[in-house]
Structures are given as C-alpha cells and as structure tokens.
Amino acid sequence: MKVILKDMNNKHQSEHGHHLGEQGLGHNQSEHYNYNDPVLSRGPPHPPQPQPEPRSSTTTSNRAPPRRVDHTYRDYSKFPLSELPPGKKAATNFPFKLHQILSTPEYEHIISWMPHGRAWKIHNKDLLMWKIVPKYFMQSKYESFTRQLNGWGFKRLHQSGNDFNAYYHVCFLRGIPHLTVLMTRVAPYQGRLLPHMEGEPNFYKIETRYPL
C-alpha cells in the first residue's frame, strides 16, 4: 500500500522530518541519515474509511464518514539547529514548559517520559493539578489542561501495552527541548476524530533503530 504523507503546517516539519512510515523497513539501509527512510510501526497510516450506507431518495442528510486520528510519524531527533526558525522562541510556550516539567526528576512519580523518550504519561492527575500545574500554567482544571494538549497537537495512544494513555508529538522528544519551537497550535473546529489504534506508532521498535 502506498504511504501518503500529509503536509504539515510548519514547512520545516514537512521538509526535514524523518518519515517513519508504517509499511516496514525502507530500502535505504545506509548509515547516513535519511529523512525519508521509513521504519516499522503498527499499521497502515491511512486505513480505508467506512463507506456511508446507501441513502434513499427521501434522505436529506449529507453527513461525512467519521475521520480517524492520523498517526503518520516523522523522526525529528536529528533536526539541525541551523534549520530552526530564526528569531522564534519557545521558552514561554506551553510545550516548552511541559518539557521542563518532564525533565524534573522530583515529578517522575506524577508525570514522566516513557522509556523510549518519544511519549510521556500522567501517573497521578490529582497531584499533577495540585502540585505542578499551578507553578507553570494558568489552568486549574484537568479538562483545561488536556484541552491545551489537544490544542498543541499532542496525540493520545490507545493501544494496549506500556504506552496506553501516553501522549506524544513528533517535535516533543526527551532531551531535545529546542524542538518545541517547531510546534504550533492546531487549527480550531476540526471536529471529533476517532481513535485509530492500528495506526499508532510503535515507539519500542522505532527506538531499536533510532534511539534518543
């Protein structure tokens, strides 16, 4: 099946992202870094969408079929510093502050990186909202915090296993906080997306080839 790469809002992401497709190992096996070299993942990135039921002549509904979360993944771990947008700072944005939180050892029992460093998980949301969030953000409710995550393009993993309920973003990696400058807020009013567990990236397989 042909892999279709979706354009991303930031041109740096589309031009320099190391595409980790979901079709198996790529043909390029050289040791040189190749932004278009795919790696193993869990399933086809664009599964067939369910077809709407045939409508009778009296049906007036024009409802589109439900959309699923697009888990097409690109590796940014070797994104060159020289290619970062000049003059753009991430020190005050939501993702950068969240990265600081995840880099604080005393918070590991509340929120922490997953072992591969490409996703992170909340372990205790009550302590998160009581002890951590007020120090860094204006949110006072957990629902407001998760809305910020969605607004910045974080995606939640639903596949059973160690990463269940973890969040990830292609430009949010352990030990590389400067990548958050590439993150932008997603366009509002996109509608509800259904989970796509079969298409979620398998970070443990990715780690074997591209460790952080």
mmCIF file of C-alpha atoms in Angstrom:
data_model
loop_
_atom_site.group_PDB
_atom_site.id
_atom_site.type_symbol
_atom_site.label_atom_id
_atom_site.label_comp_id
_atom_site.label_asym_id
_atom_site.label_seq_id
_atom_site.Cartn_x
_atom_site.Cartn_y
_atom_site.Cartn_z
ATOM 1 C CA MET A 1 0.000 0.000 0.000
ATOM 2 C CA LYS A 2 1.329 3.396 -0.883
ATOM 3 C CA VAL A 3 2.245 5.661 2.002
ATOM 4 C CA ILE A 4 0.655 9.070 1.712
ATOM 5 C CA LEU A 5 2.428 11.843 3.591
ATOM 6 C CA LYS A 6 0.216 14.659 4.765
ATOM 7 C CA ASP A 7 1.507 18.233 4.564
ATOM 8 C CA MET A 8 2.180 19.763 7.950
ATOM 9 C CA ASN A 9 1.532 23.361 8.983
ATOM 10 C CA ASN A 10 5.183 24.132 9.512
ATOM 11 C CA LYS A 11 7.260 23.894 6.367
ATOM 12 C CA HIS A 12 10.262 22.829 8.410
ATOM 13 C CA GLN A 13 8.327 19.803 9.576
ATOM 14 C CA SER A 14 7.393 18.795 6.047
ATOM 15 C CA GLU A 15 10.859 19.382 4.622
ATOM 16 C CA HIS A 16 13.064 17.956 7.344
ATOM 17 C CA GLY A 17 11.016 15.411 9.226
ATOM 18 C CA HIS A 18 12.486 11.934 9.096
ATOM 19 C CA HIS A 19 9.439 9.986 7.977
ATOM 20 C CA LEU A 20 8.836 6.840 9.973
ATOM 21 C CA GLY A 21 6.142 5.233 7.864
ATOM 22 C CA GLU A 22 4.118 2.223 8.830
ATOM 23 C CA GLN A 23 4.976 -0.099 5.962
ATOM 24 C CA GLY A 24 8.128 -1.804 7.296
ATOM 25 C CA LEU A 25 11.815 -1.077 6.876
ATOM 26 C CA GLY A 26 12.787 1.063 3.931
ATOM 27 C CA HIS A 27 15.089 0.172 1.070
ATOM 28 C CA ASN A 28 17.767 2.638 2.097
ATOM 29 C CA GLN A 29 19.968 0.777 4.562
ATOM 30 C CA SER A 30 22.940 3.172 4.513
ATOM 31 C CA GLU A 31 24.368 4.587 7.705
ATOM 32 C CA HIS A 32 23.751 8.124 6.509
ATOM 33 C CA TYR A 33 20.751 9.896 7.964
ATOM 34 C CA ASN A 34 17.860 9.874 5.507
ATOM 35 C CA TYR A 35 14.811 11.985 6.290
ATOM 36 C CA ASN A 36 12.639 9.777 4.063
ATOM 37 C CA ASP A 37 13.743 6.386 5.387
ATOM 38 C CA PRO A 38 10.712 4.590 6.872
ATOM 39 C CA VAL A 39 10.761 2.358 9.947
ATOM 40 C CA LEU A 40 8.473 -0.281 11.422
ATOM 41 C CA SER A 41 5.218 0.762 13.008
ATOM 42 C CA ARG A 42 1.865 -0.757 13.749
ATOM 43 C CA GLY A 43 -0.306 -0.439 10.685
ATOM 44 C CA PRO A 44 -1.299 1.422 7.550
ATOM 45 C CA PRO A 45 -1.357 5.176 8.237
ATOM 46 C CA HIS A 46 -4.440 5.729 6.135
ATOM 47 C CA PRO A 47 -6.912 2.841 6.571
ATOM 48 C CA PRO A 48 -9.927 2.613 4.293
ATOM 49 C CA GLN A 49 -12.618 4.892 5.582
ATOM 50 C CA PRO A 50 -16.027 3.328 6.248
ATOM 51 C CA GLN A 51 -18.387 3.869 3.364
ATOM 52 C CA PRO A 52 -21.720 5.522 4.119
ATOM 53 C CA GLU A 53 -24.839 3.441 3.768
ATOM 54 C CA PRO A 54 -26.771 3.970 0.522
ATOM 55 C CA ARG A 55 -29.386 6.640 1.020
ATOM 56 C CA SER A 56 -32.901 6.614 -0.250
ATOM 57 C CA SER A 57 -34.218 9.442 -2.370
ATOM 58 C CA THR A 58 -36.002 10.828 0.687
ATOM 59 C CA THR A 59 -32.810 11.095 2.769
ATOM 60 C CA THR A 60 -31.510 14.643 3.053
ATOM 61 C CA SER A 61 -28.534 14.039 5.377
ATOM 62 C CA ASN A 62 -25.151 14.880 3.876
ATOM 63 C CA ARG A 63 -23.067 13.637 6.801
ATOM 64 C CA ALA A 64 -19.431 12.754 6.018
ATOM 65 C CA PRO A 65 -17.932 9.482 7.261
ATOM 66 C CA PRO A 66 -16.069 9.734 10.584
ATOM 67 C CA ARG A 67 -12.395 10.703 10.452
ATOM 68 C CA ARG A 68 -9.632 8.941 12.357
ATOM 69 C CA VAL A 69 -6.536 10.311 14.047
ATOM 70 C CA ASP A 70 -3.611 10.436 11.625
ATOM 71 C CA HIS A 71 -0.595 8.828 13.321
ATOM 72 C CA THR A 72 1.873 9.332 10.468
ATOM 73 C CA TYR A 73 5.165 9.730 12.347
ATOM 74 C CA ARG A 74 8.394 11.559 11.458
ATOM 75 C CA ASP A 75 11.593 11.463 13.474
ATOM 76 C CA TYR A 76 12.955 14.903 14.418
ATOM 77 C CA SER A 77 15.693 13.715 16.764
ATOM 78 C CA LYS A 78 18.424 14.842 14.341
ATOM 79 C CA PHE A 79 16.766 18.016 13.137
ATOM 80 C CA PRO A 80 19.633 20.523 12.616
ATOM 81 C CA LEU A 81 19.731 23.535 14.899
ATOM 82 C CA SER A 82 20.625 25.684 11.914
ATOM 83 C CA GLU A 83 17.218 24.945 10.398
ATOM 84 C CA LEU A 84 15.192 26.191 13.358
ATOM 85 C CA PRO A 85 13.104 29.289 12.557
ATOM 86 C CA PRO A 86 15.286 32.359 13.235
ATOM 87 C CA GLY A 87 14.054 34.683 15.926
ATOM 88 C CA LYS A 88 11.347 32.310 17.126
ATOM 89 C CA LYS A 89 11.482 31.389 20.803
ATOM 90 C CA ALA A 90 9.798 28.509 22.585
ATOM 91 C CA ALA A 91 10.787 29.350 26.165
ATOM 92 C CA THR A 92 7.335 30.639 27.080
ATOM 93 C CA ASN A 93 5.054 28.344 25.119
ATOM 94 C CA PHE A 94 3.038 25.506 26.635
ATOM 95 C CA PRO A 95 5.108 22.630 25.152
ATOM 96 C CA PHE A 96 8.413 24.065 26.393
ATOM 97 C CA LYS A 97 7.102 24.413 29.949
ATOM 98 C CA LEU A 98 5.706 20.890 29.781
ATOM 99 C CA HIS A 99 9.110 19.667 28.631
ATOM 100 C CA GLN A 100 10.653 21.342 31.699
ATOM 101 C CA ILE A 101 8.186 19.525 33.938
ATOM 102 C CA LEU A 102 9.020 16.164 32.391
ATOM 103 C CA SER A 103 12.735 16.891 32.823
ATOM 104 C CA THR A 104 12.328 17.393 36.594
ATOM 105 C CA PRO A 105 13.222 14.166 38.462
ATOM 106 C CA GLU A 106 11.110 15.001 41.522
ATOM 107 C CA TYR A 107 7.963 14.849 39.375
ATOM 108 C CA GLU A 108 8.587 11.389 37.922
ATOM 109 C CA HIS A 109 6.013 9.708 40.165
ATOM 110 C CA ILE A 110 3.380 12.135 38.859
ATOM 111 C CA ILE A 111 4.295 12.598 35.188
ATOM 112 C CA SER A 112 7.224 11.116 33.276
ATOM 113 C CA TRP A 113 8.703 10.139 29.947
ATOM 114 C CA MET A 114 8.190 6.642 28.657
ATOM 115 C CA PRO A 115 11.432 4.588 28.416
ATOM 116 C CA HIS A 116 11.915 5.368 24.709
ATOM 117 C CA GLY A 117 11.583 9.133 25.283
ATOM 118 C CA ARG A 118 9.091 9.741 22.461
ATOM 119 C CA ALA A 119 5.948 9.788 24.586
ATOM 120 C CA TRP A 120 5.037 10.623 28.161
ATOM 121 C CA LYS A 121 2.358 9.670 30.638
ATOM 122 C CA ILE A 122 0.442 11.173 33.551
ATOM 123 C CA HIS A 123 0.528 8.835 36.570
ATOM 124 C CA ASN A 124 -1.456 10.906 39.062
ATOM 125 C CA LYS A 125 -3.678 13.633 37.662
ATOM 126 C CA ASP A 126 -4.737 14.888 41.111
ATOM 127 C CA LEU A 127 -1.146 15.552 42.168
ATOM 128 C CA LEU A 128 -0.456 16.993 38.736
ATOM 129 C CA MET A 129 -3.165 19.610 39.140
ATOM 130 C CA TRP A 130 -2.400 20.315 42.797
ATOM 131 C CA LYS A 131 1.403 20.330 42.881
ATOM 132 C CA ILE A 132 2.692 21.010 39.366
ATOM 133 C CA VAL A 133 0.283 22.770 37.026
ATOM 134 C CA PRO A 134 -0.254 25.901 39.205
ATOM 135 C CA LYS A 135 3.522 26.533 39.149
ATOM 136 C CA TYR A 136 3.717 26.605 35.363
ATOM 137 C CA PHE A 137 0.275 27.257 33.865
ATOM 138 C CA MET A 138 -2.954 29.152 34.393
ATOM 139 C CA GLN A 139 -5.178 26.081 34.200
ATOM 140 C CA SER A 140 -6.989 24.997 37.359
ATOM 141 C CA LYS A 141 -8.942 22.050 35.949
ATOM 142 C CA TYR A 142 -7.643 18.845 34.416
ATOM 143 C CA GLU A 143 -10.021 19.205 31.471
ATOM 144 C CA SER A 144 -8.482 22.601 30.662
ATOM 145 C CA PHE A 145 -5.011 21.063 30.777
ATOM 146 C CA THR A 146 -5.971 18.304 28.338
ATOM 147 C CA ARG A 147 -7.561 20.880 26.034
ATOM 148 C CA GLN A 148 -4.182 22.586 25.884
ATOM 149 C CA LEU A 149 -2.601 19.250 24.941
ATOM 150 C CA ASN A 150 -5.087 18.801 22.115
ATOM 151 C CA GLY A 151 -4.661 22.403 21.017
ATOM 152 C CA TRP A 152 -0.909 21.921 20.646
ATOM 153 C CA GLY A 153 -1.286 18.752 18.615
ATOM 154 C CA PHE A 154 -0.445 16.089 21.196
ATOM 155 C CA LYS A 155 -1.973 12.713 20.375
ATOM 156 C CA ARG A 156 -3.018 10.078 22.902
ATOM 157 C CA LEU A 157 -2.179 6.394 22.456
ATOM 158 C CA HIS A 158 -4.998 3.885 22.922
ATOM 159 C CA GLN A 159 -3.231 0.648 22.006
ATOM 160 C CA SER A 160 -2.951 -1.705 24.990
ATOM 161 C CA GLY A 161 0.552 -2.032 26.396
ATOM 162 C CA ASN A 162 3.113 0.098 28.220
ATOM 163 C CA ASP A 163 2.235 3.234 26.226
ATOM 164 C CA PHE A 164 -1.514 3.048 26.851
ATOM 165 C CA ASN A 165 -2.859 6.555 27.628
ATOM 166 C CA ALA A 166 0.518 8.157 26.910
ATOM 167 C CA TYR A 167 0.771 11.334 24.808
ATOM 168 C CA TYR A 168 3.193 12.167 22.016
ATOM 169 C CA HIS A 169 4.101 14.774 19.411
ATOM 170 C CA VAL A 170 6.713 14.388 16.676
ATOM 171 C CA CYS A 171 8.544 17.502 17.912
ATOM 172 C CA PHE A 172 8.353 16.642 21.608
ATOM 173 C CA LEU A 173 11.294 14.378 22.464
ATOM 174 C CA ARG A 174 13.181 13.697 25.663
ATOM 175 C CA GLY A 175 16.421 15.662 25.932
ATOM 176 C CA ILE A 176 15.683 17.907 22.930
ATOM 177 C CA PRO A 177 13.636 20.835 24.295
ATOM 178 C CA HIS A 178 14.584 23.218 21.469
ATOM 179 C CA LEU A 179 12.356 21.253 19.074
ATOM 180 C CA THR A 180 9.301 22.733 20.766
ATOM 181 C CA VAL A 181 9.930 25.890 18.738
ATOM 182 C CA LEU A 182 8.591 23.925 15.753
ATOM 183 C CA MET A 183 5.282 23.216 17.455
ATOM 184 C CA THR A 184 2.252 25.310 16.551
ATOM 185 C CA ARG A 185 -1.341 25.283 17.693
ATOM 186 C CA VAL A 186 -3.667 23.251 15.529
ATOM 187 C CA ALA A 187 -6.494 24.888 13.641
ATOM 188 C CA PRO A 188 -9.691 25.008 15.741
ATOM 189 C CA TYR A 189 -13.029 23.438 14.922
ATOM 190 C CA GLN A 190 -11.633 20.336 13.235
ATOM 191 C CA GLY A 191 -14.379 18.129 14.585
ATOM 192 C CA ARG A 192 -14.068 14.956 16.597
ATOM 193 C CA LEU A 193 -11.550 12.365 15.422
ATOM 194 C CA LEU A 194 -11.967 8.691 16.202
ATOM 195 C CA PRO A 195 -9.032 6.770 17.738
ATOM 196 C CA HIS A 196 -7.001 4.725 15.254
ATOM 197 C CA MET A 197 -5.221 2.147 17.394
ATOM 198 C CA GLU A 198 -3.961 0.080 14.444
ATOM 199 C CA GLY A 199 -2.093 3.076 13.031
ATOM 200 C CA GLU A 200 -0.351 4.185 16.219
ATOM 201 C CA PRO A 201 3.455 4.289 16.056
ATOM 202 C CA ASN A 202 5.330 1.536 17.868
ATOM 203 C CA PHE A 203 7.981 3.546 19.681
ATOM 204 C CA TYR A 204 9.748 0.485 21.048
ATOM 205 C CA LYS A 205 10.510 -0.721 17.534
ATOM 206 C CA ILE A 206 11.476 2.794 16.467
ATOM 207 C CA GLU A 207 13.825 3.001 19.456
ATOM 208 C CA THR A 208 15.818 -0.012 18.284
ATOM 209 C CA ARG A 209 16.808 1.852 15.134
ATOM 210 C CA TYR A 210 16.654 5.500 16.163
ATOM 211 C CA PRO A 211 17.379 5.677 19.913
ATOM 212 C CA LEU A 212 17.348 9.065 21.583
#
